[in-house]
Short mmCIF file of C-alpha atoms in Angstrom, two decimals:
data_model
loop_
_atom_site.label_atom_id
_atom_site.label_comp_id
_atom_site.label_asym_id
_atom_site.label_seq_id
_atom_site.Cartn_x
_atom_site.Cartn_y
_atom_site.Cartn_z
CA MET A 1 7.05 -101.89 -39.82
CA ASN A 2 8.64 -99.32 -41.77
CA GLY A 3 11.18 -101.78 -42.78
CA ARG A 4 8.69 -103.91 -44.16
CA LEU A 5 6.73 -101.28 -46.14
CA SER A 6 9.80 -99.99 -47.56
CA GLU A 7 10.60 -103.45 -48.85
CA VAL A 8 7.23 -103.83 -50.46
CA GLY A 9 7.43 -100.46 -51.81
CA LYS A 10 10.99 -101.25 -53.48
CA GLY A 11 9.61 -104.69 -54.76
CA ALA A 12 6.57 -103.04 -56.39
CA ARG A 13 8.89 -100.44 -58.00
CA ASP A 14 11.72 -102.81 -59.23
CA VAL A 15 9.23 -105.28 -60.72
CA VAL A 16 7.50 -102.68 -63.16
CA PRO A 17 9.90 -103.49 -65.93
CA ILE A 18 9.34 -107.13 -65.55
CA VAL A 19 5.71 -106.60 -65.55
CA VAL A 20 6.11 -104.59 -68.89
CA GLY A 21 7.90 -107.44 -70.42
CA ALA A 22 5.50 -110.21 -69.07
CA VAL A 23 2.01 -108.64 -69.93
CA PRO A 24 2.47 -109.25 -73.81
CA PHE A 25 3.29 -112.83 -73.23
CA GLY A 26 0.46 -113.19 -70.91
CA VAL A 27 -1.95 -111.45 -73.52
CA LEU A 28 -0.72 -114.05 -76.09
CA PHE A 29 -1.24 -117.03 -73.88
CA GLY A 30 -4.65 -115.87 -72.94
CA ALA A 31 -5.44 -115.44 -76.71
CA LEU A 32 -4.25 -118.85 -77.84
CA ALA A 33 -6.28 -120.60 -74.93
CA ALA A 34 -9.30 -118.92 -76.33
CA GLU A 35 -8.46 -120.10 -79.64
CA ALA A 36 -8.01 -123.38 -78.52
CA ASP A 37 -11.41 -123.47 -76.85
CA PHE A 38 -9.57 -124.08 -73.44
CA GLY A 39 -12.19 -122.05 -71.41
CA LEU A 40 -11.72 -118.64 -69.37
CA LEU A 41 -11.89 -120.66 -66.00
CA ASN A 42 -9.43 -123.62 -67.01
CA THR A 43 -7.12 -120.93 -68.62
CA LEU A 44 -6.78 -118.86 -65.63
CA LEU A 45 -6.57 -121.96 -63.17
CA MET A 46 -3.88 -123.38 -65.30
CA SER A 47 -1.50 -120.57 -63.76
CA LEU A 48 -2.05 -121.59 -60.11
CA PRO A 49 -0.43 -125.04 -60.29
CA VAL A 50 2.09 -124.10 -63.18
CA TYR A 51 2.79 -120.45 -63.12
CA SER A 52 5.26 -120.49 -65.75
CA GLY A 53 4.52 -118.69 -69.23
CA THR A 54 7.00 -121.15 -71.12
CA MET A 55 5.24 -124.41 -69.70
CA GLN A 56 1.80 -122.99 -69.96
CA MET A 57 2.50 -122.50 -73.67
CA ILE A 58 3.68 -125.83 -73.93
CA GLY A 59 1.26 -127.69 -71.93
CA LEU A 60 -1.66 -125.80 -73.56
CA ASN A 61 -0.50 -127.18 -76.99
CA MET A 62 0.22 -130.66 -75.55
CA ILE A 63 -3.37 -130.63 -73.99
CA SER A 64 -4.94 -129.40 -77.27
CA ILE A 65 -3.65 -132.42 -79.34
CA GLY A 66 -4.79 -134.81 -76.39
CA THR A 67 -1.43 -135.63 -74.85
CA SER A 68 -1.83 -137.90 -71.66
CA TRP A 69 -1.40 -136.06 -68.43
CA PRO A 70 1.93 -138.09 -67.48
CA ILE A 71 3.63 -136.66 -70.62
CA VAL A 72 2.58 -133.48 -69.76
CA ALA A 73 3.49 -133.71 -66.02
CA PHE A 74 6.95 -134.95 -66.96
CA ALA A 75 7.28 -132.06 -69.65
CA SER A 76 6.56 -129.68 -66.86
CA PHE A 77 9.25 -131.12 -64.40
CA ILE A 78 11.81 -130.95 -67.38
CA VAL A 79 11.07 -127.40 -68.21
CA ASN A 80 10.93 -126.03 -64.59
CA SER A 81 13.79 -127.86 -63.38
CA ARG A 82 16.17 -124.94 -63.43
CA HIS A 83 13.96 -123.77 -60.34
CA ALA A 84 16.07 -126.10 -58.43
CA PHE A 85 19.22 -124.05 -58.83
CA TYR A 86 17.25 -121.06 -57.86
CA SER A 87 16.29 -122.81 -54.58
CA ALA A 88 19.94 -123.81 -53.97
CA ALA A 89 21.07 -120.23 -54.53
CA LEU A 90 18.61 -118.58 -52.04
CA THR A 91 18.79 -121.07 -49.42
CA PRO A 92 21.28 -119.29 -47.40
CA HIS A 93 19.28 -116.24 -47.36
CA MET A 94 15.87 -117.88 -46.46
CA ARG A 95 16.75 -120.77 -44.15
CA GLN A 96 16.09 -118.90 -41.17
CA LEU A 97 12.24 -118.12 -42.35
CA GLY A 98 9.26 -120.33 -41.27
CA LEU A 99 7.85 -122.91 -43.40
CA GLY A 100 4.85 -120.66 -44.58
CA TRP A 101 7.08 -118.08 -45.90
CA ARG A 102 9.41 -120.47 -47.76
CA LEU A 103 6.26 -121.94 -49.45
CA ALA A 104 4.96 -118.62 -50.34
CA LEU A 105 8.15 -117.44 -51.80
CA SER A 106 8.84 -120.57 -53.46
CA TYR A 107 5.55 -120.61 -55.42
CA GLY A 108 6.35 -117.19 -56.92
CA MET A 109 9.68 -117.82 -57.83
CA THR A 110 9.88 -117.22 -61.38
CA ASP A 111 13.16 -116.62 -63.69
CA GLN A 112 12.76 -112.73 -63.04
CA ILE A 113 11.82 -112.87 -59.58
CA TYR A 114 14.64 -114.76 -58.70
CA VAL A 115 16.99 -112.40 -60.37
CA LEU A 116 15.52 -109.46 -58.58
CA ALA A 117 15.68 -111.60 -55.22
CA GLU A 118 19.26 -112.46 -55.72
CA ARG A 119 20.38 -108.78 -56.39
CA ARG A 120 18.43 -107.48 -53.42
CA TYR A 121 19.99 -110.04 -50.99
CA ALA A 122 23.38 -109.18 -52.51
CA ASN A 123 22.71 -105.51 -51.38
CA ARG A 124 24.99 -105.03 -48.14
CA ASP A 125 22.55 -102.66 -46.49
CA GLY A 126 21.67 -104.44 -43.50
CA SER A 127 18.05 -104.95 -43.83
CA THR A 128 16.63 -108.02 -42.16
CA GLU A 129 13.09 -107.60 -43.85
CA LYS A 130 14.30 -108.46 -47.73
CA HIS A 131 11.79 -111.43 -47.55
CA TRP A 132 9.02 -108.92 -47.82
CA TYR A 133 10.73 -107.32 -51.13
CA THR A 134 10.64 -110.89 -52.74
CA LEU A 135 6.94 -111.42 -51.65
CA SER A 136 6.09 -107.90 -53.11
CA THR A 137 7.69 -108.47 -56.53
CA SER A 138 6.14 -112.03 -56.76
CA VAL A 139 2.42 -110.81 -55.80
CA VAL A 140 2.52 -107.83 -58.34
CA LEU A 141 3.80 -109.97 -61.13
CA PHE A 142 1.38 -113.07 -60.31
CA ILE A 143 -1.44 -110.37 -60.41
CA MET A 144 -0.52 -108.77 -63.45
CA TRP A 145 0.04 -112.21 -65.37
CA LEU A 146 -3.54 -113.15 -64.37
CA ALA A 147 -4.86 -109.82 -65.67
CA SER A 148 -2.97 -109.83 -68.73
CA THR A 149 -4.19 -113.44 -69.59
CA TRP A 150 -7.62 -112.63 -68.90
CA VAL A 151 -7.39 -109.55 -71.18
CA GLY A 152 -5.70 -111.91 -73.94
CA PHE A 153 -8.51 -114.43 -73.63
CA GLY A 154 -11.30 -111.85 -73.84
CA PHE A 155 -9.82 -109.35 -76.55
CA GLY A 156 -6.99 -111.61 -78.30
CA ASP A 157 -8.97 -110.85 -81.74
CA ILE A 158 -8.65 -107.21 -81.15
CA LEU A 159 -5.03 -107.16 -79.87
CA LYS A 160 -3.82 -109.20 -82.92
CA GLU A 161 -3.89 -106.14 -84.98
CA PHE A 162 -0.82 -104.75 -82.98
CA GLU A 163 1.24 -107.96 -83.11
CA ASP A 164 3.26 -106.45 -85.82
CA LEU A 165 4.65 -103.68 -83.38
CA GLY A 166 6.95 -105.99 -81.63
CA PHE A 167 5.51 -105.65 -78.20
CA ASP A 168 6.77 -109.21 -77.48
CA PHE A 169 10.56 -108.00 -77.79
CA ALA A 170 9.87 -106.35 -74.44
CA LEU A 171 10.12 -109.83 -72.72
CA CYS A 172 13.61 -110.41 -74.51
CA ALA A 173 14.82 -107.23 -73.70
CA THR A 174 13.88 -107.63 -70.04
CA TYR A 175 15.67 -110.82 -69.69
CA VAL A 176 18.88 -109.36 -71.26
CA ALA A 177 18.72 -106.31 -68.88
CA LEU A 178 18.36 -108.64 -65.90
CA ALA A 179 21.27 -111.09 -67.08
CA ALA A 180 23.64 -107.97 -67.72
CA SER A 181 23.26 -106.99 -64.19
CA SER A 182 24.51 -110.20 -62.86
CA PHE A 183 27.85 -110.11 -64.72
CA ALA A 184 30.02 -108.57 -62.24
CA ASP A 185 33.22 -110.31 -62.67
CA PHE A 186 34.89 -112.52 -65.40
CA ARG A 187 33.81 -115.54 -63.69
CA ALA A 188 30.22 -114.77 -63.94
CA ILE A 189 30.60 -113.69 -67.55
CA ALA A 190 32.40 -117.03 -68.13
CA ALA A 191 29.59 -118.91 -66.71
CA GLY A 192 27.18 -116.86 -68.72
CA LEU A 193 28.87 -117.16 -71.96
CA SER A 194 29.13 -121.00 -71.60
CA ALA A 195 25.46 -121.27 -70.58
CA GLY A 196 24.30 -119.41 -73.47
CA LEU A 197 26.26 -120.99 -75.92
CA LEU A 198 24.93 -124.06 -74.76
CA ALA A 199 21.51 -123.06 -74.81
CA VAL A 200 21.89 -122.12 -78.42
CA ALA A 201 23.60 -124.99 -79.57
CA LEU A 202 21.27 -127.34 -77.76
CA PHE A 203 18.14 -125.43 -78.78
CA GLY A 204 16.48 -128.29 -80.82
CA VAL A 205 16.40 -130.43 -77.47
CA PRO A 206 12.74 -131.23 -76.72
CA TYR A 207 10.95 -129.48 -73.92
CA GLN A 208 13.94 -127.08 -73.29
CA GLY A 209 16.19 -130.05 -72.27
CA GLY A 210 18.91 -128.09 -73.77
CA LEU A 211 18.36 -125.07 -71.19
CA PHE A 212 18.74 -127.64 -68.45
CA ILE A 213 21.97 -129.02 -69.72
CA ALA A 214 23.27 -125.25 -70.36
CA ILE A 215 22.61 -124.28 -66.67
CA ILE A 216 24.61 -127.26 -65.72
CA GLY A 217 27.50 -126.52 -67.96
CA GLY A 218 27.28 -122.78 -66.75
CA ILE A 219 27.34 -123.92 -63.21
CA ALA A 220 30.45 -126.08 -64.01
CA VAL A 221 32.35 -123.32 -65.94
CA GLY A 222 31.57 -120.95 -62.93
CA LEU A 223 32.73 -123.52 -60.32
CA GLY A 224 35.90 -124.20 -62.19
CA ALA A 225 36.76 -120.44 -62.90
CA ASP A 226 36.37 -120.00 -59.04
CA LYS A 227 38.63 -122.67 -58.20
CA LEU A 228 41.23 -121.85 -60.68
CA PHE A 229 41.01 -118.04 -60.25
CA PRO A 230 39.58 -117.48 -56.53
CA PRO A 231 38.35 -114.17 -55.74
CA LYS A 232 40.78 -111.78 -53.95
CA PRO A 233 39.99 -110.84 -50.39
CA GLU A 234 38.43 -107.39 -51.56
CA GLU A 235 36.17 -109.30 -53.93
CA GLU A 236 35.10 -111.65 -51.21
CA PRO A 237 31.00 -111.05 -50.57
CA ALA A 238 30.05 -109.84 -47.19
CA GLU A 239 29.18 -112.41 -44.55
CA ASN A 240 25.68 -113.72 -44.95
CA LEU A 241 22.99 -111.52 -43.32
CA ALA A 242 20.48 -114.71 -43.10
CA ALA A 243 21.62 -115.64 -39.65
CA ALA A 244 20.78 -112.20 -38.18
CA GLU A 245 17.44 -112.27 -39.94
CA THR A 246 14.49 -113.25 -38.11
CA PRO A 247 11.20 -114.36 -39.82
CA THR A 248 8.20 -112.30 -39.38
#
C-alpha cells in the first residue's frame, strides 16, 4: 500500500508543470466552444471520447462549419495516430497488467503523460507499482483539463483580457522541457532533430499529417543510428522489470 501511495504522490507532483501548461489551452478551447454555441454539456462531453486538445480544436472547427462525421472521425484518426507509437513503446512495461488497467492507462495517454510514464519506467529503482504513477498523472491532468474547459466556457470573455500576457507559451515551454529530458545520447538527439526538421518542413500538411510522417522519420533515423552505432555495454538499459511486476 505504501508503494502505491508513494507512486500516486509522485505522479501528482510531477504532473503539476504539465497542468500549468495545459490549463491555458483548456481555457482557450472552452472559450472557442462558447463562441461557437456548442453548449456546455457538449463541450465537456467532447473530452470523453476524444481527450486530445489539438483534435478537439480541429474537431470543433470542423463541426461548426458542418463537416460530416466520417470526415471528422478520419481527421481524428490521423491526428491521434501517433498514440500507436506510445502504445508500442510502453507495452514491455505494461503487458503484465490486466485488461482493465491497460484500458484505463491507454485512455489517459496524452503526449505529456507518455513522456512522464516513459521516464518513470526508465528509472531503475525497483518499484513494481509504477502503473499507479501513470494513473495518478492521467487522472490529475484529465480533471484539470475539464475544469479549465469549464472555466473557459463560462468566463472566456473576461479571460480574453489577459491573452496578451502570453500564458499560452506555457504549453510550448512544457513540451520543450519534456522533450529535452529524453535526449540522453546522440542516437536520441539524431532521432529528435530529424523528426523536428521533418515536422517543420511538412507543417502545411492537412490535419497534422506532417507530424505523423515526422514521427515515422524520427523512428527510422533512431533505428538506423542504433544499428550503425550500437550502445556500448555500459549504455545498455537495465533488464525490463515488467516481468517481475504483478498487476494490482
